[in-house]
Short mmCIF file of C-alpha atoms and ligand atoms in Angstrom, two decimals:
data_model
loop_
_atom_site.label_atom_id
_atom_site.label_comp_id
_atom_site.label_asym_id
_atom_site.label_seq_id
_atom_site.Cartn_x
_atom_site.Cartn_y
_atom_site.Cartn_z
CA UNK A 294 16.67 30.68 27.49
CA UNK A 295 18.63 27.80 27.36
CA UNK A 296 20.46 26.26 30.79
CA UNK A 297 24.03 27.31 31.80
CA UNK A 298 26.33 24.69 32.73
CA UNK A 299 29.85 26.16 32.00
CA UNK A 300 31.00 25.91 35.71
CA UNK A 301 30.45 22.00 35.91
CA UNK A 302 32.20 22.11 32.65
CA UNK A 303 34.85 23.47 33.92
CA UNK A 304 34.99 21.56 36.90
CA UNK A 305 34.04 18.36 35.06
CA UNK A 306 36.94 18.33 32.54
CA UNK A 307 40.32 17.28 33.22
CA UNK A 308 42.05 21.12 33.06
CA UNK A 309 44.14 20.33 29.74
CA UNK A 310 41.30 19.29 28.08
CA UNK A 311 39.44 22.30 29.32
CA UNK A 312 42.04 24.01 27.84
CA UNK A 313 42.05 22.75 24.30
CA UNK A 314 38.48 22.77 24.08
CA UNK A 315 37.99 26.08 24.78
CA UNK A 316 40.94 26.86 22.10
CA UNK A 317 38.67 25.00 20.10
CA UNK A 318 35.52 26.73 20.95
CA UNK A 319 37.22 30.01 19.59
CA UNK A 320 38.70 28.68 16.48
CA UNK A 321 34.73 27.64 15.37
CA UNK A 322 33.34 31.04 16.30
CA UNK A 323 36.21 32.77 14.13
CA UNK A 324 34.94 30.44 11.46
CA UNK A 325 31.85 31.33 12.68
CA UNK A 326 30.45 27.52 13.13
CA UNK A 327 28.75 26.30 16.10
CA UNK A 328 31.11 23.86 18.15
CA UNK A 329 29.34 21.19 20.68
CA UNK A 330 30.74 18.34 23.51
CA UNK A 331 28.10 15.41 22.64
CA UNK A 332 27.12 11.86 23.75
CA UNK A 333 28.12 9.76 26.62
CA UNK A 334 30.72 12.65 27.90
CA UNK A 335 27.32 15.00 28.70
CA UNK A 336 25.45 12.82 30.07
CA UNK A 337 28.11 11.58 32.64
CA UNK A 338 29.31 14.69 33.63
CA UNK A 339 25.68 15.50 35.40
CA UNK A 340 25.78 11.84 36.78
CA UNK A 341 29.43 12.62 37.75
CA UNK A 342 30.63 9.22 36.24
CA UNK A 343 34.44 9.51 34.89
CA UNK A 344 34.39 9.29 30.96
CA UNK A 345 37.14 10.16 29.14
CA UNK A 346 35.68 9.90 25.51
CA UNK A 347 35.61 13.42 24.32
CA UNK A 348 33.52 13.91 21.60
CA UNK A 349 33.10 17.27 19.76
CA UNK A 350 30.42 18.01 17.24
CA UNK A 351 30.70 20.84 14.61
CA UNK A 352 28.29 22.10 12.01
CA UNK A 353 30.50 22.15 9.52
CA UNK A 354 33.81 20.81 8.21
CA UNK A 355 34.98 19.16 11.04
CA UNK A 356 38.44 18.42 9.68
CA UNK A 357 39.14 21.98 8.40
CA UNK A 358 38.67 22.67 11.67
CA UNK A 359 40.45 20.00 13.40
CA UNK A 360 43.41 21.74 11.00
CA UNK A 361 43.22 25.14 12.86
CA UNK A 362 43.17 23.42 15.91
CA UNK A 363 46.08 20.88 15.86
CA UNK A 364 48.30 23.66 14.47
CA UNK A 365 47.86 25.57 17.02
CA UNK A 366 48.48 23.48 20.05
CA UNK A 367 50.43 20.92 18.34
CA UNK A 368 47.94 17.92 18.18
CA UNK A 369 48.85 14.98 15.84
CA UNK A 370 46.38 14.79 13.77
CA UNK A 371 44.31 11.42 12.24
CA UNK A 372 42.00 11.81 10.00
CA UNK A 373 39.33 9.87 8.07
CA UNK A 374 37.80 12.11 4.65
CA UNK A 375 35.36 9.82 4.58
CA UNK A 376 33.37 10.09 7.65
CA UNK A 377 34.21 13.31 8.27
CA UNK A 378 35.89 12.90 11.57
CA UNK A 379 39.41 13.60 12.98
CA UNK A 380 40.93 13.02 16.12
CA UNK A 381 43.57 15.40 17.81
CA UNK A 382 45.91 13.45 19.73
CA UNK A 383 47.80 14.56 22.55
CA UNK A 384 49.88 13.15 25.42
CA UNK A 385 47.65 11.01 27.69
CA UNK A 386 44.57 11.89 26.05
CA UNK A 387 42.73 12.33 22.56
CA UNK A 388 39.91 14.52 21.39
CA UNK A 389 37.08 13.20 18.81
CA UNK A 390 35.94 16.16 16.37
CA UNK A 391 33.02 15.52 13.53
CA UNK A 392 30.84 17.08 11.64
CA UNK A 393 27.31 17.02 12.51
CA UNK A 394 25.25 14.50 10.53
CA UNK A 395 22.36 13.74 9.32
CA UNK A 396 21.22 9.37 8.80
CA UNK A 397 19.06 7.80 7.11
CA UNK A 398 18.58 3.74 6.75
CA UNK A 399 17.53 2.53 3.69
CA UNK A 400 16.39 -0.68 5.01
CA UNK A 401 16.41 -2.87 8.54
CA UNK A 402 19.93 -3.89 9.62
CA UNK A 403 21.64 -1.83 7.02
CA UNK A 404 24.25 0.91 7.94
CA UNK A 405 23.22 4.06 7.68
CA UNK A 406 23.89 6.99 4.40
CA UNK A 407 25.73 9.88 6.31
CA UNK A 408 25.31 13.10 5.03
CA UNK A 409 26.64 16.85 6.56
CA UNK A 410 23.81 17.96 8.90
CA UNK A 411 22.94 20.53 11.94
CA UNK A 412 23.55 19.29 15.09
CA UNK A 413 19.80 18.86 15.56
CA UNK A 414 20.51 15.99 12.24
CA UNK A 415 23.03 14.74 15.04
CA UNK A 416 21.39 14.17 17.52
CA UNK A 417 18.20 12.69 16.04
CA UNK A 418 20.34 9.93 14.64
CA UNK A 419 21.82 9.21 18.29
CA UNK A 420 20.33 6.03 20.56
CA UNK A 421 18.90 7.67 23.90
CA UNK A 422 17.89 10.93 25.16
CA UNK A 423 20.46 10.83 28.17
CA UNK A 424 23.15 10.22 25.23
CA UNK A 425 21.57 12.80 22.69
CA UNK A 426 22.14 16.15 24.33
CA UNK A 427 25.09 18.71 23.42
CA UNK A 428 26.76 21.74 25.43
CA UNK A 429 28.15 24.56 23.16
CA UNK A 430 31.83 24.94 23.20
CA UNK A 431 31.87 28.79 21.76
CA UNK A 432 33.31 31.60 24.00
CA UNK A 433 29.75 33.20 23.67
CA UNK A 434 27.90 30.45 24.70
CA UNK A 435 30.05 28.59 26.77
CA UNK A 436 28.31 25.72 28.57
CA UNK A 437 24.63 26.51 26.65
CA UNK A 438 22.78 22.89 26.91
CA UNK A 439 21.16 21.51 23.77
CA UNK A 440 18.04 18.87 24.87
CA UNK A 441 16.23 18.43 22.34
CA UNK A 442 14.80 15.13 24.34
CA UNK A 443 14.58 15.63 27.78
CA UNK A 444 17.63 13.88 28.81
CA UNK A 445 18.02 15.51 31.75
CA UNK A 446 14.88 14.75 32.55
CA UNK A 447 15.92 11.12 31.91
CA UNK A 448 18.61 10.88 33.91
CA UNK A 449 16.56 12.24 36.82
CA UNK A 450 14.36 9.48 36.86
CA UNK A 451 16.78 7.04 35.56
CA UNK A 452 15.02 6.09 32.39
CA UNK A 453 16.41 4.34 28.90
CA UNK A 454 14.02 6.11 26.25
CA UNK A 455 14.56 6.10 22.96
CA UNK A 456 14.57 9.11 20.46
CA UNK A 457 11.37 7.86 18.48
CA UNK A 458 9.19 4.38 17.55
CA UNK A 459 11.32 3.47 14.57
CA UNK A 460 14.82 3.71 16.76
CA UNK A 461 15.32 -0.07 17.01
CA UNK A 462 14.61 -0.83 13.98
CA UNK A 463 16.83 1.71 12.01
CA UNK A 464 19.72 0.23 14.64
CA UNK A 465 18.52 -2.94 16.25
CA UNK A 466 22.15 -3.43 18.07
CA UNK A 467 20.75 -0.44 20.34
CA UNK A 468 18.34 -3.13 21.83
CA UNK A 469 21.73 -4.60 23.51
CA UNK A 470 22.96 -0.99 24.23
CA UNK A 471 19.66 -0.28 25.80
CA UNK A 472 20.24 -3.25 28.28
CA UNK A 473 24.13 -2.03 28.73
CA UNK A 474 23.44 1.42 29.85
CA UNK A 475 20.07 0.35 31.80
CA UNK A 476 22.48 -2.50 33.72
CA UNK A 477 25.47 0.31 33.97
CA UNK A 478 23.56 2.82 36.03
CA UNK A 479 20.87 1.05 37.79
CA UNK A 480 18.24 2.54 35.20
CA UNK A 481 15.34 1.24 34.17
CA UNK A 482 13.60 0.81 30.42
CA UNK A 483 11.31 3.30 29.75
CA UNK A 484 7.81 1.80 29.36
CA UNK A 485 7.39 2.28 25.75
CA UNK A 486 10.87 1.49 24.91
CA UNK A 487 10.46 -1.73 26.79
CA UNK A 488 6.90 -2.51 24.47
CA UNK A 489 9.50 -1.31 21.25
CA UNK A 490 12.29 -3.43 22.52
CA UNK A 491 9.95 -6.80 22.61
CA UNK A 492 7.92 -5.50 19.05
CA UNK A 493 11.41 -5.26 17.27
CA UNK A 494 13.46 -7.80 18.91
CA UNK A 495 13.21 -10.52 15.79
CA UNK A 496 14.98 -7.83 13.96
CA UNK A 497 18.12 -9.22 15.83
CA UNK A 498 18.50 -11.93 13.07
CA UNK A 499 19.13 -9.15 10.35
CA UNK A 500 22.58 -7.87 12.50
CA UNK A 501 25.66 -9.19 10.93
CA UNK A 502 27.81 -11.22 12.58
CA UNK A 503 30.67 -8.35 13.18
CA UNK A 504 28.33 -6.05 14.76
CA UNK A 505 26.27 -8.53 17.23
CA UNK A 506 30.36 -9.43 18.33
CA UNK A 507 30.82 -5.72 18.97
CA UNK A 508 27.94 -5.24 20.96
CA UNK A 509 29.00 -8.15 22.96
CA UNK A 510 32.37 -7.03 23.60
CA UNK A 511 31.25 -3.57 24.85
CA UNK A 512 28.88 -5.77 26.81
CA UNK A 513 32.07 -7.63 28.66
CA UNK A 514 34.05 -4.91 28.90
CA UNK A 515 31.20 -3.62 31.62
CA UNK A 516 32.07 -3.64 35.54
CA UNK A 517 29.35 -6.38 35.68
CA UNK A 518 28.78 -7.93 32.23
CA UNK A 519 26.68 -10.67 34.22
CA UNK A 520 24.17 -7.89 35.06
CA UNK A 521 23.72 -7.28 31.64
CA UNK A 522 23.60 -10.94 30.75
CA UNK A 523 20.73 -12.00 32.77
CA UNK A 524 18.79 -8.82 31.93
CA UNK A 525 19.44 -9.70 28.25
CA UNK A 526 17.58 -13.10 29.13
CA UNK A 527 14.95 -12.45 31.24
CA UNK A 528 14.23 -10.27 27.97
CA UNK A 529 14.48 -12.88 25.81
CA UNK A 530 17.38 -10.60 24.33
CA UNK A 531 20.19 -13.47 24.99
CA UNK A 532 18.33 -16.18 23.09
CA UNK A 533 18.18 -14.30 19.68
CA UNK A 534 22.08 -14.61 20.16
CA UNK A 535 22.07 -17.95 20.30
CA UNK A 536 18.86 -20.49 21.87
CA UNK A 537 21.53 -22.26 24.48
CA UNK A 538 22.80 -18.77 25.79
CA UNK A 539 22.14 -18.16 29.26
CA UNK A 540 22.62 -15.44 32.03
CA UNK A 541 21.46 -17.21 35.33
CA UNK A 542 22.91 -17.05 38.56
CA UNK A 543 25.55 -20.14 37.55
CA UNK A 544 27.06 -17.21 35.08
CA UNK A 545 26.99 -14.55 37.82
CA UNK A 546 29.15 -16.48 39.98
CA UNK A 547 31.99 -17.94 37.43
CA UNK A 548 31.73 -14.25 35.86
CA UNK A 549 32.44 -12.64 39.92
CA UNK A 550 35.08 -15.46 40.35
CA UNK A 551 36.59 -14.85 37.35
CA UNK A 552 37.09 -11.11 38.08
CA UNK A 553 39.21 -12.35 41.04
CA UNK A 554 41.25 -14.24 39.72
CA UNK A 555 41.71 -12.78 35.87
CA UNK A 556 43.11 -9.80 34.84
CA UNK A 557 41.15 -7.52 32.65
CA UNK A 558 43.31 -8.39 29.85
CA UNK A 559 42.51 -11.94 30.46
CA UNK A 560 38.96 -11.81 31.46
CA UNK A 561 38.30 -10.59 27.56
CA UNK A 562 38.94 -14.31 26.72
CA UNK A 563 37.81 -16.03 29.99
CA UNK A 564 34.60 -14.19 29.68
CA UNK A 565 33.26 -15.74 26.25
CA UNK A 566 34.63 -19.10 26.98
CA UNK A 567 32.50 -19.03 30.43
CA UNK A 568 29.51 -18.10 28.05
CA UNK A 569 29.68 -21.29 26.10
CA UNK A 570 30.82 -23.64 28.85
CA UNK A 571 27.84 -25.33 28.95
CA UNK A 572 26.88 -25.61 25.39
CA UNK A 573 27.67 -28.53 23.41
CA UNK A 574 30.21 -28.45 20.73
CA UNK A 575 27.28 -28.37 17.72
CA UNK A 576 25.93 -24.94 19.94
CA UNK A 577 29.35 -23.40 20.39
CA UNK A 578 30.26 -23.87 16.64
CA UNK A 579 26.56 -22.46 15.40
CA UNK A 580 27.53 -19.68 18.20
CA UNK A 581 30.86 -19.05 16.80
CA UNK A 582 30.03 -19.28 13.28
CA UNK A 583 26.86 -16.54 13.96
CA UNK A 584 28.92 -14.08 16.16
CA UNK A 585 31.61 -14.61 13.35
CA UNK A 586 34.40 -14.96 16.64
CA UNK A 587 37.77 -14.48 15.48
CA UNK A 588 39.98 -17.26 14.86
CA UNK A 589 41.82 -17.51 17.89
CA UNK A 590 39.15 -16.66 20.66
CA UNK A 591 37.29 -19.40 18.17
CA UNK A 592 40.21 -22.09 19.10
CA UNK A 593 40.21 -21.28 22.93
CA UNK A 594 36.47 -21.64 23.18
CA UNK A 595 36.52 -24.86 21.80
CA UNK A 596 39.57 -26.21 23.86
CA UNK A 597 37.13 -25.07 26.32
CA UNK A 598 34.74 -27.45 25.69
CA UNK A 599 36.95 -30.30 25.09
CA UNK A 600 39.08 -30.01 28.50
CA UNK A 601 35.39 -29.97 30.10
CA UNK A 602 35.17 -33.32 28.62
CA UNK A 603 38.24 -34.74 29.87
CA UNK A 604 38.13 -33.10 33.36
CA UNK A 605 37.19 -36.25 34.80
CA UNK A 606 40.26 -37.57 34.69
CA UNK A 607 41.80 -34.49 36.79
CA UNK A 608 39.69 -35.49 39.52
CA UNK A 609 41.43 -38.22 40.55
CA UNK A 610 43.49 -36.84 43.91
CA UNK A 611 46.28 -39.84 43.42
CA UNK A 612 46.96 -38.14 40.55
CA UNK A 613 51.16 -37.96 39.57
CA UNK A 614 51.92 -33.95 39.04
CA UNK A 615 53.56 -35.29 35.42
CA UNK A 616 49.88 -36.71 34.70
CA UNK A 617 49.07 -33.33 35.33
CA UNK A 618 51.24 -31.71 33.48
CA UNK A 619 50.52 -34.40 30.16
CA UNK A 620 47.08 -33.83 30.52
CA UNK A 621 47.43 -30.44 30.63
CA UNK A 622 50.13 -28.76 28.16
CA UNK A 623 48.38 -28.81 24.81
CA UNK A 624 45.62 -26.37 26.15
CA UNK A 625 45.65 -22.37 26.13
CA UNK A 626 45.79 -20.90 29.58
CA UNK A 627 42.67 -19.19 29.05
CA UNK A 628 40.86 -22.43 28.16
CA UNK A 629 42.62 -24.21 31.72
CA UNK A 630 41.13 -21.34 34.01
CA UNK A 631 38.06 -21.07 32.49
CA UNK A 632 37.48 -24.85 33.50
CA UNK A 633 39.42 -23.86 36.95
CA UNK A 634 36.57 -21.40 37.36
CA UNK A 635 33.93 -23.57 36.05
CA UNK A 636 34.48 -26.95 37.40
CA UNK A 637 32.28 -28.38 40.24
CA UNK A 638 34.98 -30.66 41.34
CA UNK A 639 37.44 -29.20 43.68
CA UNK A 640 39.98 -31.56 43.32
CA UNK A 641 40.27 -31.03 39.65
CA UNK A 642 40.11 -27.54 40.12
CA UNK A 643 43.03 -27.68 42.46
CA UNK A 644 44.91 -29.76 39.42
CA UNK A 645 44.24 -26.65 36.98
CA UNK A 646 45.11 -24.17 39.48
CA UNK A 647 48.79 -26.20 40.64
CA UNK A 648 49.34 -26.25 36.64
CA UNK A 649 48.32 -22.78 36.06
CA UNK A 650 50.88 -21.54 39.20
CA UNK A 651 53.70 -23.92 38.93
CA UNK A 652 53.52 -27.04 36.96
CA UNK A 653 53.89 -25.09 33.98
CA UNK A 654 56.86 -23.63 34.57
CA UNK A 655 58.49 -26.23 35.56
CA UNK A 656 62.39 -26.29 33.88
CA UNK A 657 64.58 -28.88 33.12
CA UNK A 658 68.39 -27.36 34.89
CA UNK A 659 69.95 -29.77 31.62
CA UNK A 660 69.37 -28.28 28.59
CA UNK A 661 70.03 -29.79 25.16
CA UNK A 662 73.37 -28.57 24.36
CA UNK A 663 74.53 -29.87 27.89
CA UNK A 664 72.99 -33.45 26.95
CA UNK A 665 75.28 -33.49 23.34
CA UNK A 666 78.23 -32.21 26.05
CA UNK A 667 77.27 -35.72 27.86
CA UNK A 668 77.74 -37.69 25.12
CA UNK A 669 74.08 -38.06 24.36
CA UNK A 670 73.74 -37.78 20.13
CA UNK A 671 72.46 -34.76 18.63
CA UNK A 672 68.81 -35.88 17.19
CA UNK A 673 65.38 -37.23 18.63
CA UNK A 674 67.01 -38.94 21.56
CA UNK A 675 67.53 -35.42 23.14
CA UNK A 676 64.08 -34.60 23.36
CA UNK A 677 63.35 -37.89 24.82
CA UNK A 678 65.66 -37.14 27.65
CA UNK A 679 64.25 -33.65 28.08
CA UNK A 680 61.08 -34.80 28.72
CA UNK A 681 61.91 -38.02 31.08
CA UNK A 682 63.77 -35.57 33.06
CA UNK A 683 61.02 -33.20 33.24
CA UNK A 684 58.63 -36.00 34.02
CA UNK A 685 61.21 -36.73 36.91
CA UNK A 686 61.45 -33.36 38.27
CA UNK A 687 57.49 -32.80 37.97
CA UNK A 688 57.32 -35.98 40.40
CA UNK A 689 60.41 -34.85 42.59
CA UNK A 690 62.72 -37.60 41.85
CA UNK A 691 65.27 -34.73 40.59
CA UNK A 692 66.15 -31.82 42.50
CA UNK A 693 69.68 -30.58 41.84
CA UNK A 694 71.75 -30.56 38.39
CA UNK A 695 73.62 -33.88 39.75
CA UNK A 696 70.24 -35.08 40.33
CA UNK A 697 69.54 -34.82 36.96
CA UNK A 698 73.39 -35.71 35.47
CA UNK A 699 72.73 -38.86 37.21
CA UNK A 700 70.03 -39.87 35.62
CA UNK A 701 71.32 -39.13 32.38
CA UNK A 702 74.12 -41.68 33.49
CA UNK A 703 71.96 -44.15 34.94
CA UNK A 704 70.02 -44.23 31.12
CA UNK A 705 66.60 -43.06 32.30
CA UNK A 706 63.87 -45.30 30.72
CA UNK A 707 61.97 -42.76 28.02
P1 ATP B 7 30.30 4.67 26.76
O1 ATP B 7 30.47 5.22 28.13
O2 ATP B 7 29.78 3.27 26.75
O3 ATP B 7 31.47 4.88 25.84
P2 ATP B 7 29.06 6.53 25.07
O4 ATP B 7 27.74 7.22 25.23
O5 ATP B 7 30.28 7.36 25.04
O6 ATP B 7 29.09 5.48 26.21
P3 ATP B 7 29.86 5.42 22.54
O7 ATP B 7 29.64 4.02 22.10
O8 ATP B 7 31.23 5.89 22.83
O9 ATP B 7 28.93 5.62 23.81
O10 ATP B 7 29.16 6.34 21.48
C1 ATP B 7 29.19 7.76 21.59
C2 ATP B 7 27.82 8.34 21.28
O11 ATP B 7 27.43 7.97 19.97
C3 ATP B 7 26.70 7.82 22.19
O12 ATP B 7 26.57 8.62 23.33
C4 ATP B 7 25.50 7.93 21.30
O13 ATP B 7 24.97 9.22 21.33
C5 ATP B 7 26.05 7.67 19.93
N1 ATP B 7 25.89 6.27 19.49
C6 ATP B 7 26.76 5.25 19.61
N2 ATP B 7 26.26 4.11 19.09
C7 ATP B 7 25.05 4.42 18.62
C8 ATP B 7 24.02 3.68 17.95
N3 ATP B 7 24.16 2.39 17.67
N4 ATP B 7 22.91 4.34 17.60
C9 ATP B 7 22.78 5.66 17.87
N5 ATP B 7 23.67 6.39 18.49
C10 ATP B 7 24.80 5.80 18.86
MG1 MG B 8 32.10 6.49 24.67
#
C-alpha cells in the first residue's frame, strides 16, 4: 500500500492551483491515463520549501490532454509537438504538463533520444532520488506517492544520491546540480555519489559550452551561489571550468557585499564579472570563449578587467570629480561596481561609488539648442561647450543657469 499524502497536497498548493490540478486529475482518469505532480515541486513540499514550478507527468499524450484541460478552464495554451510538453498558462501562474519518457544516451555528453514512456521511464531518467518521486493527481488516488528510490528516505537524512552508477556520465552537468542542491539545503553527498562524482568528473570537458553556462547560471541564481562555489572547488569541480577559477573566502565576501548593494537583476552580471576579477585577460578570454558567454556579459567582463588595471589612478584622494567622471564614463555600470566591490583601496572605491550615485548624472542646465540661441554655431563647437561646462559643474565652478550663460560669454577654454 502505497503512502497517502493528499492533505499536505492540499495544504501545500496554492488553492487555484489545487484547483486546476485536480480538474486535471479527472480529465486523465476519463481518458483513463495516470496523471502525476513530479520533480523539485514533491520533494519541497515535504521539506516545506516554496516552489512554484509545477510539473505534471502523464502516461500518455500529454498535449491531448493539456487540450481538455485548457478548454475547460480557459488556460492559454503553448505547446511544443516535439517534446511532448505543453504548458497551461494562467494569471499569475503556469502549469508544466508532459508525457512520461523514457532516455537513453547514445554516448557521453550527448543529449539524450526521448521516447513516450511510463512514469517509471520518467523517473529513471531524472538526477536524484529526492527529485525522482511522483504523487498521483487522479480523483481515485489522490495524493498516492510514487518512490521508486527512497527519496523520502533521502530527504530524511539529507543525502544527494544518485539514481544509479552510470548517472553522471549519461548527464555529467548533474555533477554541478549535485553541488547546487547539496549547497541549497544543507545536504550532504551521498558516499557513493561522492566516489562517482570524483570517477566521472573529467567527463566535464565533453559538456558544451551552452550547457556548462546554464548550469552556472542556475548556480548564481542560488540564495548563496558562493556556497556552491567553494564546494565546487574544494571538489575540484570549479577547476574543470576553468584552472584560474576559484571559490575561497575572497569570493564569499565580494559575492555577500554584492548582494547588498546589487539588485537581483544586477547581481546576474556583477556575479560573473566578480568570478573573473582576478584572472588575467588570456584566462578570462579562454573562460569566455569555453563557457561560450554571450556577447554582452562577454564585453562587461572584460571592461572588468581593464578598469582593475587602471584603478590606480582612482586612488589618488586629490582627485578633481571631472577626473572622475573622464576616467570613468566609457565603462558599463556593472563593470564600475564590480571593481567598487572588489577593490582593496577605499579611496578608489569611494571614487566608483560617488560616480555610480551622482557623478553620472550629472546635467548640463544649457542644452545644445540654447547654445545655437547664444550665438554659438551649430557644429562640433557645441559639443565642446557641453562638455567644458559639464567639466565645470562636475568641479562646482557652475551652479545656476547664469552660472553657466556666463561662461558661455566669458569663452570657456575647451
Ligand atoms: P529547482 O528548485 O532548482 O527548480 P527542480 O527540481 O524543480 O529544482 P528543475 O531544473 O526545474 O529542478 O528540473 C525539474 C526536474 O527535472 C528535476 O526535479 C529533476 O527531476 C529533473 N531534471 C532536471 N535536470 C535534470 C538533469 N540534468 N538530469 C536528470 N533530471 C533532471
Ligand atoms: Mg524547478
Amino acid at each position: 500500500m502505497s503512502e497517502q499524502f493528499s492533505s499536505q497536497l492540499e495544504k501545500y498548493l496554492p488553492p487555484p492551483v489545487l484547483a486546476l490540478i485536480k480538474i486535471a486529475g479527472k480529465q486523465a482518469s476519463e481518458s483513463g491515463r495516470e496523471l502525476y505532480i513530479v520533480g523539485g515541486v514533491v520533494r519541497d513540499l515535504f521539506l516545506g520549501r516554496a516552489n512554484f514550478d509545477f510539473d505534471l507527468v502523464v502516461e500518455g499524450d500529454a498535449i491531448a490532454l493539456a487540450r481538455k484541460i485548457a478548454r475547460d478552464s480557459q488556460a492559454k495554451l503553448t505547446v511544443h509537438s516535439r517534446f511532448g510538453t505543453s504548458k497551461l498558462n494562467y494569471p499569475g501562474f503556469s502549469i508544466d504538463l508532459a508525457t512520461a519518457r523514457s532516455e537513453t544516451y547514445s554516448r557521453p555528453g550527448a543529449l539524450p533520444n526521448v521516447k513516450p514512456g511510463s512514469l517509471k521511464d520518467d523517473l529513471i531518467r531524472r538526477d536524484f532520488t529526492i527529485n525522482a518521486m511522483a504523487l498521483n493527481l487522479n480523483p481515485q488516488h489522490f495524493g498516492e506517492l510514487i518512490d521508486l528510490y527512497r527519496g523520502r528516505e533521502d530527504l530524511e537524512r539529507r543525502l544527494i544520491r544518485i539514481l544509479h552508477p552510470k548517472s553522471f556520465i549519461d548527464d555529467t552537468t548533474r555533477i554541478l546540480r549535485a553541488i547546487r542542491y547539496e549547497q541549497r539545503l544543507g545536504f550532504k553527498l551521498e558516499v557513493e555519489t561522492e566516489k562517482l562524482l570524483h570517477r566521472d568528473i573529467g567527463m566535464m570537458g565533453t559538456i558544451s559550452g551552452d550547457r556548462l553556462r546554464h548550469e552556472l547560471e542556475l548556480i548564481l541564481k542560488e540564495d548563496e551561489p558562493e556556497r556552491v562555489l567553494r564546494r565546487a572547488e574544494e571538489l575540484g569541480v570549479l577547476r574543470q571550468l576553468h584552472p584560474s577559477l576559484t571559490g575561497n573566502s575572497w569570493m564569499a565576501k565580494t559575492y555577500a557585499k554584492a548582494r547588498q548593494v546589487g539588485k537581483r537583476t544586477t547581481l546576474t552580471t556583477i556575479y560573473p564579472c566578480l568570478l573573473v576579477y582576478n584572472m588575467s585577460e588570456k584566462e578570462n578570454e579562454e573562460f569566455i570563449a569555453r563557457l561560450n558567454f554571450p556577447k554582452n556579459l562577454a564585453r562587461v567582463m572584460r571592461q572588468t578587467l581593464q578598469l582593475r588595471q587602471e584603478i590606480h589612478e582612482l586612488e589618488n584622494p586629490k582627485l578633481e570629480l571631472s577626473n572622475i567622471y573622464r576616467l570613468l564614463r566609457g565603462y558599463s555600470t556593472a563593470a564600475i561596481q564590480t571593481n567598487a566591490i572588489a577593490v582593496h583601496s577605499s579611496v578608489a572605491s569611494q571614487h566608483l561609488n560617488l560616480y555610480l550615485n551622482k557623478l553620472r548624472y550629472v546635467k548640463t542646465l544649457l542644452n545644445g539648442q540654447d547654445l545655437i540661441k547664444m550665438g554659438i554655431p551649430a557644429g562640433p563647437k557645441v559639443g565642446g561647450i557641453l562638455n567644458a561646462l559639464q567639466k565645470a559643474r562636475l568641479d562646482g565652478k557652475v551652479r545656476t543657469r547664469k552660472d553657466e550663460e556666463g561662461l558661455v560669454h566669458k569663452g570657456i577654454p575647451l
